Short mmCIF file of C-alpha atoms and ligand atoms in Angstrom, two decimals:
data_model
loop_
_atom_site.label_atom_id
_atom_site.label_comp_id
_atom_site.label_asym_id
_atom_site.label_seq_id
_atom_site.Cartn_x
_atom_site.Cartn_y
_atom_site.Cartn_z
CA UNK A 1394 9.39 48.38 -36.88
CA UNK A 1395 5.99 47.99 -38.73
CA UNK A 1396 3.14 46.40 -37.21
CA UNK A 1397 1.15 44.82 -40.93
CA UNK A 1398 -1.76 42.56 -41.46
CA UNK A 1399 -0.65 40.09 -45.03
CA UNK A 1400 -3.79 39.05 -46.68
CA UNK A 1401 -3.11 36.29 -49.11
CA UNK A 1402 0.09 34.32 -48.36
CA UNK A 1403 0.11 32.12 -51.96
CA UNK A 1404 3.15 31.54 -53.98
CA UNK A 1405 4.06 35.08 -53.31
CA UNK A 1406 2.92 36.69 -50.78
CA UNK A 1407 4.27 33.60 -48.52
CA UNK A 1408 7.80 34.55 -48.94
CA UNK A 1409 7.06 38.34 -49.29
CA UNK A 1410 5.35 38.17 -45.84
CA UNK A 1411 8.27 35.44 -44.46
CA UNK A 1412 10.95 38.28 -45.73
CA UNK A 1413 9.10 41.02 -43.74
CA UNK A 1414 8.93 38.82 -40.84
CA UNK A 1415 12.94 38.19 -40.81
CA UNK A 1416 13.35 42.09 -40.87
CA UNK A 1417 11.75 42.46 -37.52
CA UNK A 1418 8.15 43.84 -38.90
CA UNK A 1419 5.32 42.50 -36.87
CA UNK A 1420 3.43 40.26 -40.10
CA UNK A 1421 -0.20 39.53 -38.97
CA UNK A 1422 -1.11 37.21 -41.70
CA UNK A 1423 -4.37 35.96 -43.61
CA UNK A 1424 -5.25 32.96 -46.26
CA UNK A 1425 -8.23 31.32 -47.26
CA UNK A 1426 -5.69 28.07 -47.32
CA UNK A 1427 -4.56 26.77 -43.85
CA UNK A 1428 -1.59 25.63 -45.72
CA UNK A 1429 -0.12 29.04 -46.52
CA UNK A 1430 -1.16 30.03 -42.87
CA UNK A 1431 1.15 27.81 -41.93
CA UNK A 1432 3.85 28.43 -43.63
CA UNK A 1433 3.96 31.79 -42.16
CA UNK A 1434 4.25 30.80 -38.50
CA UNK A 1435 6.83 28.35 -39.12
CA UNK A 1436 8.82 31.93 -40.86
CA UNK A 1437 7.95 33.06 -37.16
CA UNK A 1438 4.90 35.42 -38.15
CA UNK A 1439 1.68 35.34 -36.14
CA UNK A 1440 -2.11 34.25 -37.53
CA UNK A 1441 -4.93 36.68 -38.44
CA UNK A 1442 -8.10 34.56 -36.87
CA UNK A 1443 -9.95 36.51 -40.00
CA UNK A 1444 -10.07 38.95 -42.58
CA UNK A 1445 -11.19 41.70 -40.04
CA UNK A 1446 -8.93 40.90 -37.71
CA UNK A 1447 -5.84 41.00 -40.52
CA UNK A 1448 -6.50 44.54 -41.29
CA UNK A 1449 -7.53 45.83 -37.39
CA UNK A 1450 -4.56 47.87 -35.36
CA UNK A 1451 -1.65 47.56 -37.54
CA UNK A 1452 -0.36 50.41 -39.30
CA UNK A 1453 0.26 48.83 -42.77
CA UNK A 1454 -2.29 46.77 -44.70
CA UNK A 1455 -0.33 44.18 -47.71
CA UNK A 1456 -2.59 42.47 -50.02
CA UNK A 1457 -1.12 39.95 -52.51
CA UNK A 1458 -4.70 38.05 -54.18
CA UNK A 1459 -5.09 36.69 -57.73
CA UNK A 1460 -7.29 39.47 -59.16
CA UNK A 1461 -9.16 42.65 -59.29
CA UNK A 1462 -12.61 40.85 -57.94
CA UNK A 1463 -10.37 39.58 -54.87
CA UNK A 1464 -8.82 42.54 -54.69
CA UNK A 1465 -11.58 45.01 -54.51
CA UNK A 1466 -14.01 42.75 -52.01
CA UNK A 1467 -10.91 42.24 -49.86
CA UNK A 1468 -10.67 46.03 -49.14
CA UNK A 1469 -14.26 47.22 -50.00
CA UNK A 1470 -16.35 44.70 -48.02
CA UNK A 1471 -13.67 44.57 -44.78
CA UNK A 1472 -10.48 46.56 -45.30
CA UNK A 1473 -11.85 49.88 -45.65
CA UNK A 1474 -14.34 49.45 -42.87
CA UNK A 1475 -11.65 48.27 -40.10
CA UNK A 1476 -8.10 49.45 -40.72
CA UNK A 1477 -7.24 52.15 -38.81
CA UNK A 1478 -7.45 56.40 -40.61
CA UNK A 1479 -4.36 57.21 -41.87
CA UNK A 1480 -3.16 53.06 -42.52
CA UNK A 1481 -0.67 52.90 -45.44
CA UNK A 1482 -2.37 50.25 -47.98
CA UNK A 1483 -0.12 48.06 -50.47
CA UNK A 1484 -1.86 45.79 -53.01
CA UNK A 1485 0.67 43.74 -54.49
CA UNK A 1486 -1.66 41.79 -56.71
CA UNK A 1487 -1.51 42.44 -60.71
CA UNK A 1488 -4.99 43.14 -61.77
CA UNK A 1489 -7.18 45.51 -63.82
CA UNK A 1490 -6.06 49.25 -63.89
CA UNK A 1491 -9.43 50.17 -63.71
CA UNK A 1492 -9.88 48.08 -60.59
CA UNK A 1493 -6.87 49.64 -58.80
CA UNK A 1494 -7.74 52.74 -59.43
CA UNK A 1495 -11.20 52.44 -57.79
CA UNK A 1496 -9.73 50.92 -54.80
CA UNK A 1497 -7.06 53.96 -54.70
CA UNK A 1498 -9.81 56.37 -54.78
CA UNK A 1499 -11.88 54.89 -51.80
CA UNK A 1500 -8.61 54.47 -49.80
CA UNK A 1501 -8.32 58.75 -50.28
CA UNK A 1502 -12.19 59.14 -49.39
CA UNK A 1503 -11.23 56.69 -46.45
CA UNK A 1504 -8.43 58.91 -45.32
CA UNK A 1505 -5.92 56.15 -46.00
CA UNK A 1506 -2.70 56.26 -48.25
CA UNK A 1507 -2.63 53.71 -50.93
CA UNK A 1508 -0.05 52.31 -53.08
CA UNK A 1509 -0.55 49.70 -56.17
CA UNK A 1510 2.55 47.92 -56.03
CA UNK A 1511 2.45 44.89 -58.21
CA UNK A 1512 5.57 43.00 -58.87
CA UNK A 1513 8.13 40.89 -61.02
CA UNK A 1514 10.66 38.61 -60.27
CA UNK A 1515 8.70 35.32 -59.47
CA UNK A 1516 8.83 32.83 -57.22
CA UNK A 1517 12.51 33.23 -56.93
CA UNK A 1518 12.74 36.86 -56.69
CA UNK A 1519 9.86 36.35 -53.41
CA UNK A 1520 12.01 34.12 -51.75
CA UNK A 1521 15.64 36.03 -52.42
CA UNK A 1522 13.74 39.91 -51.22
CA UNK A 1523 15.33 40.65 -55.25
CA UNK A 1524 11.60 41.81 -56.36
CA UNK A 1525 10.71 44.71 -58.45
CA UNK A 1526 7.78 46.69 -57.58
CA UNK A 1527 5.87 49.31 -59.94
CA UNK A 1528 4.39 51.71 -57.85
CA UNK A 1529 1.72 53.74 -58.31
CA UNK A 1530 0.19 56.39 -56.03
CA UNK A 1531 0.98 59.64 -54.27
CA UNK A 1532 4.52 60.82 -53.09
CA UNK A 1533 3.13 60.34 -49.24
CA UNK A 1534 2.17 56.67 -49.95
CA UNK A 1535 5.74 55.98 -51.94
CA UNK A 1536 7.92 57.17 -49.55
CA UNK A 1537 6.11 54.80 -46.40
CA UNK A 1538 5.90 52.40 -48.29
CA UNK A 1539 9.54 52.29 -49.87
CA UNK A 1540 11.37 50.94 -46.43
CA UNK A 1541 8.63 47.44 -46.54
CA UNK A 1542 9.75 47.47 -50.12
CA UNK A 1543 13.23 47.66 -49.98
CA UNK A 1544 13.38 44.58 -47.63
CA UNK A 1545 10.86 42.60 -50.22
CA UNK A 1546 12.44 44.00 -53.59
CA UNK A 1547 15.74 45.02 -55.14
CA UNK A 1548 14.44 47.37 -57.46
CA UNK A 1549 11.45 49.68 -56.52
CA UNK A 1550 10.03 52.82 -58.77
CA UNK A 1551 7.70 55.07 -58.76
CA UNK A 1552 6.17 54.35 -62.27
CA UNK A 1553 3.22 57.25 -61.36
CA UNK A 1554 -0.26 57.94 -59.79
CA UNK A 1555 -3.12 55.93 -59.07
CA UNK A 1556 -2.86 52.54 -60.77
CA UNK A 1557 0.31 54.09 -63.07
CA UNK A 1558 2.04 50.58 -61.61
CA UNK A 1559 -0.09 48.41 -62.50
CA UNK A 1560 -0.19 49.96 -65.91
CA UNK A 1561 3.56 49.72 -66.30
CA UNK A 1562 3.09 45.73 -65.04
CA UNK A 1563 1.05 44.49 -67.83
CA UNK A 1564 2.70 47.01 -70.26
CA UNK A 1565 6.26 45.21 -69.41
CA UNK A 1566 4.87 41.81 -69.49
CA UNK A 1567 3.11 42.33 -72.96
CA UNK A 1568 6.30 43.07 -74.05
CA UNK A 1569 7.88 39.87 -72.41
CA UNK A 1570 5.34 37.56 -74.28
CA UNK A 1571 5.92 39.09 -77.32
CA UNK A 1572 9.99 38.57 -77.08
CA UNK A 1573 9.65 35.47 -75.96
CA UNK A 1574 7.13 34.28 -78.88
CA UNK A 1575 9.80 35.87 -81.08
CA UNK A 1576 12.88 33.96 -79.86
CA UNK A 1577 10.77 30.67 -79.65
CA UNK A 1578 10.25 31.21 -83.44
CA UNK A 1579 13.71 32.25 -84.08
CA UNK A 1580 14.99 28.51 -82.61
CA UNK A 1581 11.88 26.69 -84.10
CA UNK A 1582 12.76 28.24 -87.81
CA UNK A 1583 17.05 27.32 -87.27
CA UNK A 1584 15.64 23.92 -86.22
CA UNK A 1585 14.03 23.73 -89.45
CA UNK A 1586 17.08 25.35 -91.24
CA UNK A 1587 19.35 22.88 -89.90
CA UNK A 1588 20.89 25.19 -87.72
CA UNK A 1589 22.37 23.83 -84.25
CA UNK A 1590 20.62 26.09 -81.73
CA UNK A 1591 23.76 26.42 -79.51
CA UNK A 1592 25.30 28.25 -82.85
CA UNK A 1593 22.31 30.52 -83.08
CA UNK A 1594 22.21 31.67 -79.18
CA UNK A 1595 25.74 32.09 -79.45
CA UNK A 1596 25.57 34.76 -82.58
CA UNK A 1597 22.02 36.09 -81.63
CA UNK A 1598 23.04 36.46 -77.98
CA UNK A 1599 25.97 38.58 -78.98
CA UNK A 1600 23.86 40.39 -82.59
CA UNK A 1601 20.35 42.52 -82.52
CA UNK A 1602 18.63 39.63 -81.50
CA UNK A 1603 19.45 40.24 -77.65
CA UNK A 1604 17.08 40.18 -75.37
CA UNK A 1605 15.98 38.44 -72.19
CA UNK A 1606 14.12 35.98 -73.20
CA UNK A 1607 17.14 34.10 -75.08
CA UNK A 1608 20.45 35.16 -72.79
CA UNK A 1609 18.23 34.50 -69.22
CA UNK A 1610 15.38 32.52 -70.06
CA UNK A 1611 16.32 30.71 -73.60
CA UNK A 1612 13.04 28.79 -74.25
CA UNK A 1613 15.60 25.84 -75.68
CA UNK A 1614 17.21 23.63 -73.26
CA UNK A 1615 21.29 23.76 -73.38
CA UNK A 1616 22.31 27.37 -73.40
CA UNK A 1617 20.86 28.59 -70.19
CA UNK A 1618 21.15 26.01 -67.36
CA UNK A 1619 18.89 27.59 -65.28
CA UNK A 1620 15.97 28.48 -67.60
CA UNK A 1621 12.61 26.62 -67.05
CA UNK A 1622 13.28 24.52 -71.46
CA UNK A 1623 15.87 22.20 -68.75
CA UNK A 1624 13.73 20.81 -66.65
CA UNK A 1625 10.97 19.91 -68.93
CA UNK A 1626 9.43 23.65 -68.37
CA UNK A 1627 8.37 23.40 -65.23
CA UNK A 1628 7.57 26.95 -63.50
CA UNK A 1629 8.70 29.64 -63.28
CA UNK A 1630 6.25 31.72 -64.40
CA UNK A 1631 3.47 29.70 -65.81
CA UNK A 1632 1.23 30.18 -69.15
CA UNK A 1633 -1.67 30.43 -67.26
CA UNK A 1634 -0.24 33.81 -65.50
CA UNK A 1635 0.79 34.89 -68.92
CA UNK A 1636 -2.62 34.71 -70.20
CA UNK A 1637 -3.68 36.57 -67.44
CA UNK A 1638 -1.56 39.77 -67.33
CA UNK A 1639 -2.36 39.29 -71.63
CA UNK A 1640 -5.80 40.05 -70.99
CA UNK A 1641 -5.30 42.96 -68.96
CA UNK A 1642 -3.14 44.47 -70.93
CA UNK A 1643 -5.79 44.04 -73.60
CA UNK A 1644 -8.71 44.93 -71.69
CA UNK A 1645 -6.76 47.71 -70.85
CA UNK A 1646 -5.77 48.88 -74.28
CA UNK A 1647 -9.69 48.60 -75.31
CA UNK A 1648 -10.16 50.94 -72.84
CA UNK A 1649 -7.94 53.34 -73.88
CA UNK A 1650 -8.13 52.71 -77.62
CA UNK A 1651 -4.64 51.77 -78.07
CA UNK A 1652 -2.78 50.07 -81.04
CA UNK A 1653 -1.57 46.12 -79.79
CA UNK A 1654 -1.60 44.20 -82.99
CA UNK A 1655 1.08 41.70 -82.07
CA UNK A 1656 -0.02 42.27 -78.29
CA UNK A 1657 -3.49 41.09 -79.34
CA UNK A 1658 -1.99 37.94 -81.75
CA UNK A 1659 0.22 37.09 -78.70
CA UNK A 1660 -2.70 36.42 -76.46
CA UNK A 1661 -4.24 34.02 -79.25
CA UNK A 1662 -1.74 32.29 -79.16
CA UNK A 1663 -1.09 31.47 -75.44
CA UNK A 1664 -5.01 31.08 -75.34
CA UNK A 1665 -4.48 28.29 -77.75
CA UNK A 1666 -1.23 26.77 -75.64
CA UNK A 1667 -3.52 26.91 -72.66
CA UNK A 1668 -6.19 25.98 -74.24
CA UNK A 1669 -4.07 22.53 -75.69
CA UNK A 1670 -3.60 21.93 -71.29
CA UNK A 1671 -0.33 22.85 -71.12
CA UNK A 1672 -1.61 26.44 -68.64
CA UNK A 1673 0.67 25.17 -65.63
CA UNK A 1674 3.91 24.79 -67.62
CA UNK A 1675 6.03 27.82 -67.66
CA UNK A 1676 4.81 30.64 -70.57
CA UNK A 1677 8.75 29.48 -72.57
CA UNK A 1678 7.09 26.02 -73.07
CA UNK A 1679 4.76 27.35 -75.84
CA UNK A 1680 7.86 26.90 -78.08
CA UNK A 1681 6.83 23.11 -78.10
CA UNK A 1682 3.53 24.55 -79.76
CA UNK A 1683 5.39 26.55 -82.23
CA UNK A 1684 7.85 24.55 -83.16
CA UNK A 1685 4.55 22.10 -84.53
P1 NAD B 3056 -1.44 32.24 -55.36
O1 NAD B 3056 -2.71 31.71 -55.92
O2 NAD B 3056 -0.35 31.30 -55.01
O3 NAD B 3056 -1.78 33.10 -54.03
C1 NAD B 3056 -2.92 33.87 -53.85
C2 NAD B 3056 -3.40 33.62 -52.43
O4 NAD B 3056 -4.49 34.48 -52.13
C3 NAD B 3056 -3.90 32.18 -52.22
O5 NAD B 3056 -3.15 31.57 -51.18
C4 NAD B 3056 -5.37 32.35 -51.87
O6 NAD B 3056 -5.82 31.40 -50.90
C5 NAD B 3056 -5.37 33.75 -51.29
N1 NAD B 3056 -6.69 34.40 -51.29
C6 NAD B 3056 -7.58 34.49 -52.30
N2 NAD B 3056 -8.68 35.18 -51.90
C7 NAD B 3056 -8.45 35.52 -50.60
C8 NAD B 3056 -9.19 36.23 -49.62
N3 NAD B 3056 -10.41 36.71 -49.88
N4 NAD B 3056 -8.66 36.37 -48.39
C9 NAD B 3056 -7.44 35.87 -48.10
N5 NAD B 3056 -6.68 35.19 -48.99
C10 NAD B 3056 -7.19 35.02 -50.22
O7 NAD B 3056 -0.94 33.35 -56.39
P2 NAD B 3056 0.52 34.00 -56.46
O8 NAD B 3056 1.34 33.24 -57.44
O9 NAD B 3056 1.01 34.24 -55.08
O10 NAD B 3056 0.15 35.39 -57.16
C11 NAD B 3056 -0.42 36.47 -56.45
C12 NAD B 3056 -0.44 37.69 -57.34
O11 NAD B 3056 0.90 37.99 -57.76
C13 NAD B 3056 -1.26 37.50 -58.63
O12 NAD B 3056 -1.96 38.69 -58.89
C14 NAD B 3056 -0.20 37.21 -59.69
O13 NAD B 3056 -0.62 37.61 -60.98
C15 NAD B 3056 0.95 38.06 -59.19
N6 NAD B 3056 2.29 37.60 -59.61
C16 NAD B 3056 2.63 36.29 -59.54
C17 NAD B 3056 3.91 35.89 -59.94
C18 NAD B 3056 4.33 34.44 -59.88
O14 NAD B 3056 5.38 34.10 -60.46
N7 NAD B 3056 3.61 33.57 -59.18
C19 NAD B 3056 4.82 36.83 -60.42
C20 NAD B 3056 4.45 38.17 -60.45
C21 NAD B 3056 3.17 38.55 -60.04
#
């Protein structure tokens, strides 16, 4: 059994550290927020009295933060300076490529083996240990890591090297926004046609208009009883997130001088359905924007 310090125990990491915890790893954990602290001793984990003291003599380091500027201070201004030669580092998080990628490279210069793991599955997929990871990084780091990820995850590949997960992240979840922006349309234009939107899912469900964003997530309340259009869109995955991973994936593309025309009219518009206050509903709510 693993002894890990878990820096940032939000929405995620809470249940990703509680999970580890109820395999028999020994989870050290860390959070600006007293609440989430908490959380993870009542899952039986012990407390980190600080950021230093999260990453000092275990063997793994987890980090699960909002972003690439929490992300890199985390490990450049403590974890690198503390955790132990040879530590197996996991960062969780989805942020920048070019962010992860920096941090992978100081992990090597630090003699550590690093792994960007980010994730998808949700809230839901934290709790049930069903995540998937992306993972990018050397064989070495993959292969320790893989046992920690198997008890937090139900799917884990190796999308790559250095930051190659994070890349595949915001590269899936472009696609996502897109689908889903194109089946919101599809039931806001049959509304319009008089068509009943049970009739539609039930064809388009079944025709070339598959996809997951109608037969798991339908952005219409009825079809799906457990997507987020039943209970007044309430998350989920929210729009604000959306946004988020819709700017990497742009920033990203800028970067590389990629081709995203309807990845880059896909972020307007959840910028404007943000924008409008509606950032904490779940992302299938901005079918209320374009239905009008
Ligand atoms: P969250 O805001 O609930 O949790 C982040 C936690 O990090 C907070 O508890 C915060 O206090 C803590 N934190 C911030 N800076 C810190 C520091 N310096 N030291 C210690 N703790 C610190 O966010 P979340 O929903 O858990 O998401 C975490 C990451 O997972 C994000 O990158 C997000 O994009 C990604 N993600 C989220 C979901 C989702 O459905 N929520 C799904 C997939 C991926």
């Amino acid at each position: 059994m693993a002894t890990i310090g878990f820096i940032g125990l939000g929405n995620m990491g809470g249940p990703m550290a509680a999970n580890l915890v109820k395999a028999g790893h020994a989870v050290k954990g860390y959070d600006l927020s007293q609440t989430a602290i908490d959380r993870l001793v009542e899952a039986g984990g012990s407390v980190a009295k600080d950021l230093k003291d999260a990453a000092s003599e275990v063997e793994v380091v987890v980090t699960m933060l909002p972003a690439g500027e929490h992300v890199r201070e985390v490990y450049q201004k403590t974890v690198f300076g503390v955790a132990k030669s040879g530590s197996l580092l996991i960062d969780c998080s989805t942020i920048d490529v070019e962010s992860s990628r920096e941090v992978h490279a100081q992990a090597a210069v630090a003699g550590m083996d690093m792994l960007d793991a980010p994730v998808s599955g949700g809230v839901t997929g934290a709790a049930a240990g069903t995540l998937a990871f992306m993972c990018g990084g050397s064989e070495q780091a993959f292969e320790r890591a893989k046992p920690l990820l198997d008890v937090m995850g139900a799917n884990i590949v190796h999308a790559g090297a250095a930051g190659d997960g994070q890349a595949a992240k915001i590269c899936n979840n472009m696609m996502l926004a897109i689908q889903m922006i194109s089946v919101c349309e599809g039931f806001a234009l049959a509304d319009k046609l008089g068509v009943d939107r049970q009739k539609l899912f039930d064809i388009s469900a079944k025709a070339s208009g598959q996809c997951w964003s109608l037969t798991t997530y339908c952005p219409v309340p009825g079809p799906i009883p457990t997507s987020p259009s039943n209970r007044d869109y309430q998350p989920g995955f929210t729009a604000n997130m959306m946004l988020k991973d819709l700017r990497l994936a742009n920033t990203a593309k800028s970067a590389v001088d990629g081709n995203t025309p309807l990845g880059e009219h896909a972020l307007e518009l959840y910028e404007t359905y943000v924008d409008s206050g509606d950032g904490e509903t779940d992302f299938s709510g901005i079918f209320k924007m374009l239905e009008g």
